[in-house]
Coordinates of C-alpha atoms in Angstrom, one line a residue:
X1 CA 31.1 -27.3 7.3
X2 CA 29.2 -30.5 6.4
X3 CA 32.2 -31.7 4.3
X4 CA 34.3 -32.0 7.5
X5 CA 32.2 -34.9 8.8
X6 CA 32.7 -37.0 5.7
X7 CA 34.6 -40.3 6.1
X8 CA 37.4 -39.0 3.9
X9 CA 38.4 -36.4 6.5
X10 CA 39.0 -39.1 9.1
X11 CA 41.5 -40.9 6.7
X12 CA 43.2 -37.5 6.0
X13 CA 43.6 -36.7 9.7
X14 CA 44.9 -40.2 10.5
X15 CA 47.3 -40.2 7.6
X16 CA 48.6 -36.7 8.4
X17 CA 49.1 -37.7 12.0
X18 CA 51.1 -40.8 11.2
X19 CA 53.1 -39.0 8.6
X20 CA 54.0 -36.3 11.1
X21 CA 55.4 -38.8 13.6
X22 CA 57.4 -40.5 10.9
X23 CA 58.7 -37.1 9.6
X24 CA 60.1 -36.4 13.1
X25 CA 62.2 -39.6 13.1
X26 CA 63.3 -38.9 9.5
X27 CA 64.3 -35.4 10.4
X28 CA 66.4 -36.6 13.3
X29 CA 68.1 -39.2 11.2
X30 CA 68.9 -36.8 8.4
X31 CA 70.2 -34.2 10.8
X32 CA 72.5 -36.7 12.5
X33 CA 73.9 -37.9 9.2
X34 CA 74.6 -34.4 7.8
X35 CA 78.3 -33.6 7.1
X36 CA 80.2 -30.5 8.3
X37 CA 81.0 -28.5 5.3
X38 CA 83.5 -26.1 6.9
X39 CA 86.9 -26.7 8.6
X40 CA 85.9 -24.8 11.8
X41 CA 82.8 -27.1 12.4
X42 CA 80.3 -24.3 11.7
X43 CA 77.3 -24.2 9.4
X44 CA 78.9 -21.3 7.5
X45 CA 76.4 -18.8 8.9
X46 CA 78.0 -15.7 10.4
X47 CA 76.3 -12.7 12.0
X48 CA 77.8 -9.5 13.2
X49 CA 81.2 -10.4 11.6
X50 CA 82.3 -12.9 14.2
X51 CA 79.2 -14.7 15.5
X52 CA 79.2 -18.2 14.0
X53 CA 76.6 -20.9 14.1
X54 CA 78.3 -24.1 15.1
X55 CA 77.3 -27.5 13.8
X56 CA 77.7 -29.5 17.0
X57 CA 75.9 -32.9 17.3
X58 CA 72.9 -33.1 19.5
X59 CA 73.4 -34.4 23.0
X60 CA 72.8 -38.1 23.2
X61 CA 70.3 -37.7 26.1
X62 CA 68.3 -35.3 24.0
X63 CA 68.2 -37.7 21.0
X64 CA 67.1 -40.6 23.2
X65 CA 64.4 -38.5 24.8
X66 CA 63.2 -37.3 21.4
X67 CA 62.9 -40.9 20.1
X68 CA 61.1 -42.0 23.3
X69 CA 58.6 -39.1 22.9
X70 CA 57.8 -40.1 19.3
X71 CA 57.5 -43.8 20.2
X72 CA 55.3 -42.9 23.2
X73 CA 53.1 -40.8 20.8
X74 CA 52.7 -43.8 18.5
X75 CA 51.7 -46.1 21.3
X76 CA 49.3 -43.5 22.7
X77 CA 47.6 -43.2 19.3
X78 CA 47.1 -47.0 19.2
X79 CA 45.5 -47.1 22.6
X80 CA 43.5 -43.8 22.6
X81 CA 41.5 -41.9 19.9
X82 CA 43.5 -39.4 17.9
X83 CA 43.7 -41.0 14.4
X84 CA 40.6 -39.6 12.9
X85 CA 37.6 -41.8 13.7
X86 CA 39.7 -44.6 15.1
X87 CA 38.5 -45.1 18.7
X88 CA 41.7 -46.7 20.0
X89 CA 42.1 -50.3 21.4
X90 CA 41.0 -49.1 24.8
X91 CA 37.8 -47.5 23.4
X92 CA 38.3 -44.6 25.8
X93 CA 36.1 -41.5 25.6
X94 CA 35.8 -38.4 27.8
X95 CA 32.0 -38.9 27.9
X96 CA 32.5 -42.5 29.1
X97 CA 34.9 -41.5 31.8
X98 CA 32.5 -38.8 32.9
X99 CA 29.7 -41.4 33.0
X100 CA 31.8 -43.8 35.0
X101 CA 32.8 -41.1 37.5
X102 CA 29.2 -40.1 38.0
X103 CA 28.3 -43.8 38.5
X104 CA 31.1 -44.2 41.1
X105 CA 30.0 -41.0 42.9
X106 CA 26.3 -42.1 43.0
X107 CA 27.4 -45.5 44.3
X108 CA 29.4 -43.9 47.1
X109 CA 26.5 -41.6 48.0
X110 CA 23.8 -44.2 47.8
X111 CA 23.6 -45.1 51.5
X112 CA 23.2 -41.4 52.4
X113 CA 20.5 -40.8 49.8
X114 CA 18.7 -44.0 50.9
X115 CA 18.3 -42.4 54.3
X116 CA 17.1 -39.1 52.8
X117 CA 14.7 -40.8 50.4
X118 CA 12.6 -42.1 53.3
X119 CA 12.3 -38.7 54.9
X120 CA 9.5 -36.2 54.4
X121 CA 10.0 -32.7 53.1
X122 CA 9.7 -31.2 56.6
X123 CA 12.3 -33.7 58.0
X124 CA 14.7 -32.9 55.2
X125 CA 14.3 -29.2 55.8
X126 CA 15.4 -29.7 59.4
X127 CA 18.4 -31.9 58.3
X128 CA 21.5 -29.7 57.8
X129 CA 23.3 -32.3 55.7
X130 CA 20.4 -32.8 53.4
X131 CA 20.0 -29.0 52.9
X132 CA 23.7 -28.7 52.2
X133 CA 23.5 -31.3 49.5
X134 CA 20.3 -29.7 48.2
X135 CA 22.0 -26.3 48.0
X136 CA 24.9 -27.7 46.0
X137 CA 22.5 -29.5 43.6
X138 CA 20.6 -26.2 43.2
X139 CA 23.7 -24.3 42.5
X140 CA 24.8 -26.8 39.8
X141 CA 21.4 -27.4 38.2
X142 CA 19.1 -24.5 38.8
X143 CA 21.1 -21.3 39.7
X144 CA 21.9 -20.5 36.0
X145 CA 18.3 -19.5 35.5
X146 CA 16.9 -18.9 39.0
X147 CA 20.0 -17.2 40.4
X148 CA 22.3 -18.4 43.2
X149 CA 19.9 -16.8 45.7
X150 CA 16.9 -18.5 44.0
X151 CA 15.2 -15.1 43.6
X152 CA 15.0 -15.4 39.8
X153 CA 14.7 -12.5 37.4
X154 CA 12.4 -11.4 34.6
X155 CA 11.1 -14.5 33.0
X156 CA 12.5 -16.8 35.7
X157 CA 10.4 -17.5 38.8
X158 CA 11.4 -16.4 42.2
X159 CA 11.6 -19.6 44.3
X160 CA 11.7 -17.9 47.6
X161 CA 8.2 -16.5 47.6
X162 CA 4.9 -18.4 48.0
X163 CA 3.8 -18.1 44.3
X164 CA 3.8 -21.5 42.6
X165 CA 2.6 -21.9 39.0
X166 CA 2.8 -25.7 39.1
X167 CA 1.9 -26.6 42.6
X168 CA 3.5 -26.1 46.0
X169 CA 3.8 -29.7 47.2
X170 CA 7.0 -31.6 47.2
X171 CA 5.5 -34.0 44.7
X172 CA 4.6 -31.1 42.4
X173 CA 8.2 -29.7 42.6
X174 CA 9.7 -33.2 42.0
X175 CA 7.6 -33.6 38.9
X176 CA 8.6 -30.1 37.6
X177 CA 12.3 -30.9 38.2
X178 CA 12.1 -34.3 36.6
X179 CA 9.8 -33.7 33.7
X180 CA 10.2 -30.0 33.2
X181 CA 7.4 -27.6 32.3
X182 CA 6.4 -25.7 29.2
X183 CA 4.2 -22.6 29.8
X184 CA 2.5 -21.1 26.8
X185 CA 0.7 -17.7 26.7
X186 CA -0.8 -17.4 23.2
X187 CA -0.8 -14.1 21.4
X188 CA -4.3 -12.5 21.7
X189 CA -4.0 -9.2 20.1
X190 CA -6.3 -10.1 17.2
X191 CA -8.9 -11.5 19.7
X192 CA -8.8 -8.5 22.0
X193 CA -9.2 -5.9 19.4
X194 CA -7.7 -2.4 18.8
X195 CA -4.6 -0.9 20.6
X196 CA -7.1 1.0 22.8
X197 CA -8.8 -2.3 23.7
X198 CA -5.4 -3.7 24.7
X199 CA -4.6 -0.7 26.8
X200 CA -8.0 -1.0 28.6
X201 CA -7.4 -4.7 29.2
X202 CA -4.0 -4.0 30.7
X203 CA -5.5 -1.6 33.2
X204 CA -8.2 -4.2 34.1
X205 CA -5.5 -6.8 34.8
X206 CA -3.6 -4.2 36.9
X207 CA -6.8 -3.6 38.9
X208 CA -7.1 -7.3 39.8
X209 CA -4.1 -7.0 42.0
X210 CA -4.9 -3.6 43.4
X211 CA -2.0 -2.1 41.4
X212 CA -2.0 1.5 40.2
X213 CA -4.4 1.8 37.2
X214 CA -6.8 4.0 35.3
X215 CA -10.3 3.0 36.7
X216 CA -12.1 4.2 33.6
X217 CA -9.8 2.2 31.3
X218 CA -10.1 -0.8 33.6
X219 CA -13.9 -0.7 33.5
X220 CA -13.8 -0.6 29.7
X221 CA -11.3 -3.5 29.6
X222 CA -13.3 -5.8 31.8
X223 CA -15.4 -7.3 29.0
X224 CA -12.2 -8.0 27.0
X225 CA -10.9 -10.1 29.9
X226 CA -13.2 -12.9 28.6
X227 CA -10.4 -13.9 26.3
X228 CA -8.1 -14.4 29.3
X229 CA -10.6 -16.0 31.7
X230 CA -10.4 -19.4 30.0
X231 CA -7.0 -19.9 31.5
X232 CA -6.7 -17.4 34.3
X233 CA -10.3 -17.7 35.6
X234 CA -13.0 -15.0 35.7
X235 CA -11.4 -13.4 38.8
X236 CA -7.8 -13.8 37.4
X237 CA -6.8 -16.2 40.2
X238 CA -5.0 -18.5 37.7
X239 CA -5.0 -22.2 37.3
X240 CA -2.1 -24.4 38.5
X241 CA -3.2 -27.3 36.4
X242 CA -2.6 -25.2 33.3
X243 CA 0.3 -23.2 34.7
X244 CA -1.7 -20.0 34.3
X245 CA -0.4 -17.3 36.7
X246 CA -2.5 -15.7 39.4
X247 CA -3.1 -12.1 38.1
X248 CA -4.7 -11.0 41.4
X249 CA -1.5 -11.0 43.4
X250 CA 1.5 -8.7 42.9
X251 CA 3.9 -11.2 41.4
X252 CA 4.9 -10.2 37.9
X253 CA 7.1 -12.7 36.2
X254 CA 7.5 -10.9 32.9
X255 CA 7.3 -7.3 34.0
X256 CA 4.8 -4.9 35.6
X257 CA 2.8 -2.1 34.1
X258 CA 0.7 -1.3 31.1
X259 CA 3.4 -1.7 28.5
X260 CA 4.6 -5.1 29.9
X261 CA 1.0 -6.5 29.9
X262 CA 0.2 -5.2 26.4
X263 CA 3.4 -6.8 25.1
X264 CA 2.6 -10.2 26.6
X265 CA -1.0 -10.1 25.3
X266 CA 0.1 -8.9 21.9
X267 CA 3.2 -11.2 21.4
X268 CA 2.4 -14.1 23.7
X269 CA 5.1 -16.0 25.6
X270 CA 6.6 -19.4 25.9
X271 CA 8.5 -20.4 29.0
X272 CA 10.5 -23.6 29.3
X273 CA 11.8 -25.3 32.4
X274 CA 14.1 -28.1 31.1
X275 CA 13.6 -31.6 32.4
X276 CA 16.4 -32.8 34.8
X277 CA 15.5 -36.5 35.0
X278 CA 18.5 -37.4 32.8
X279 CA 20.9 -35.5 35.0
X280 CA 19.6 -36.3 38.5
X281 CA 18.7 -39.5 40.2
X282 CA 15.3 -39.9 42.0
X283 CA 16.8 -39.5 45.5
X284 CA 18.7 -36.3 44.3
X285 CA 15.5 -34.9 42.9
X286 CA 13.8 -35.6 46.3
X287 CA 16.5 -33.8 48.2
X288 CA 16.6 -30.9 45.7
X289 CA 12.8 -30.5 45.8
X290 CA 12.8 -30.4 49.6
X291 CA 15.5 -27.7 49.4
X292 CA 13.6 -25.6 46.9
X293 CA 10.5 -25.9 49.0
X294 CA 12.4 -24.8 52.1
X295 CA 13.4 -21.6 50.3
X296 CA 9.8 -20.4 50.3
X297 CA 9.4 -21.3 54.0
X298 CA 6.5 -23.6 52.9
X299 CA 8.2 -26.4 54.9
X300 CA 8.7 -26.0 58.6
X301 CA 9.7 -28.9 60.8
X302 CA 8.6 -28.7 64.4
X303 CA 11.0 -26.5 66.4
X304 CA 12.9 -25.3 63.3
X305 CA 14.1 -21.8 63.4
X306 CA 12.8 -19.1 61.1
X307 CA 14.9 -18.3 58.1

């Protein structure tokens, strides 16, 4: 496939396009100059004994329209891209038009966003217009991973609960939206030990949240948790600065149970939240962060109704 980006292909496409337009005019000229070879003005082709193909001239309006179409195509290819790598005299591109449309939309929305930018998260949560805009931003930018209801799925955090890996303030959420996040859980199978050690460690982790577990296995797995405590803490309460989850609650991002925990410890895990700074303006991030925060009911303006 690398051959198709060579400069020669651009020349080939441009030449083939120009030749095709010229061939249309030549074909029309040749067809109009052809002579009738039979006395009954037919092409000589007969089907079903008496069905003859007549050689009548094309209607003038059709010929004129055909020529105009070819000429229009030629003018279009001079003004717009279509001849290989030739950009056209207008230098139009779909990406450029998209960029201009976005700039125009942002300019039109600027007065509204300027008002929102000076509002706190609680004030935005009580502002229906801001929440409506935040919802649409969420559906466009976030719903593909977190779901249209923001409840996430396996591997994608639920944004409607109170469990926050990167911090629960609006500034924390704005930073996550703008800069993205990368969460890395290293593979620790070789550090933990045997498969039995991994099983015991899994039951100790389950015991931290009061989940169903084997007490004997959990007791045996407690010393092995030293490999995990550097990030998750001795009591498994996590570390937001590192993005290490709290293992003492009952929020399981990558699955619950012995098998799921053993798999994570054995294989490790890398989660990526893509940065949105190139797609959203600062005021849009501010409104979106306030909307996301409102989903978990962490923001409540005075007098606001319960969700």
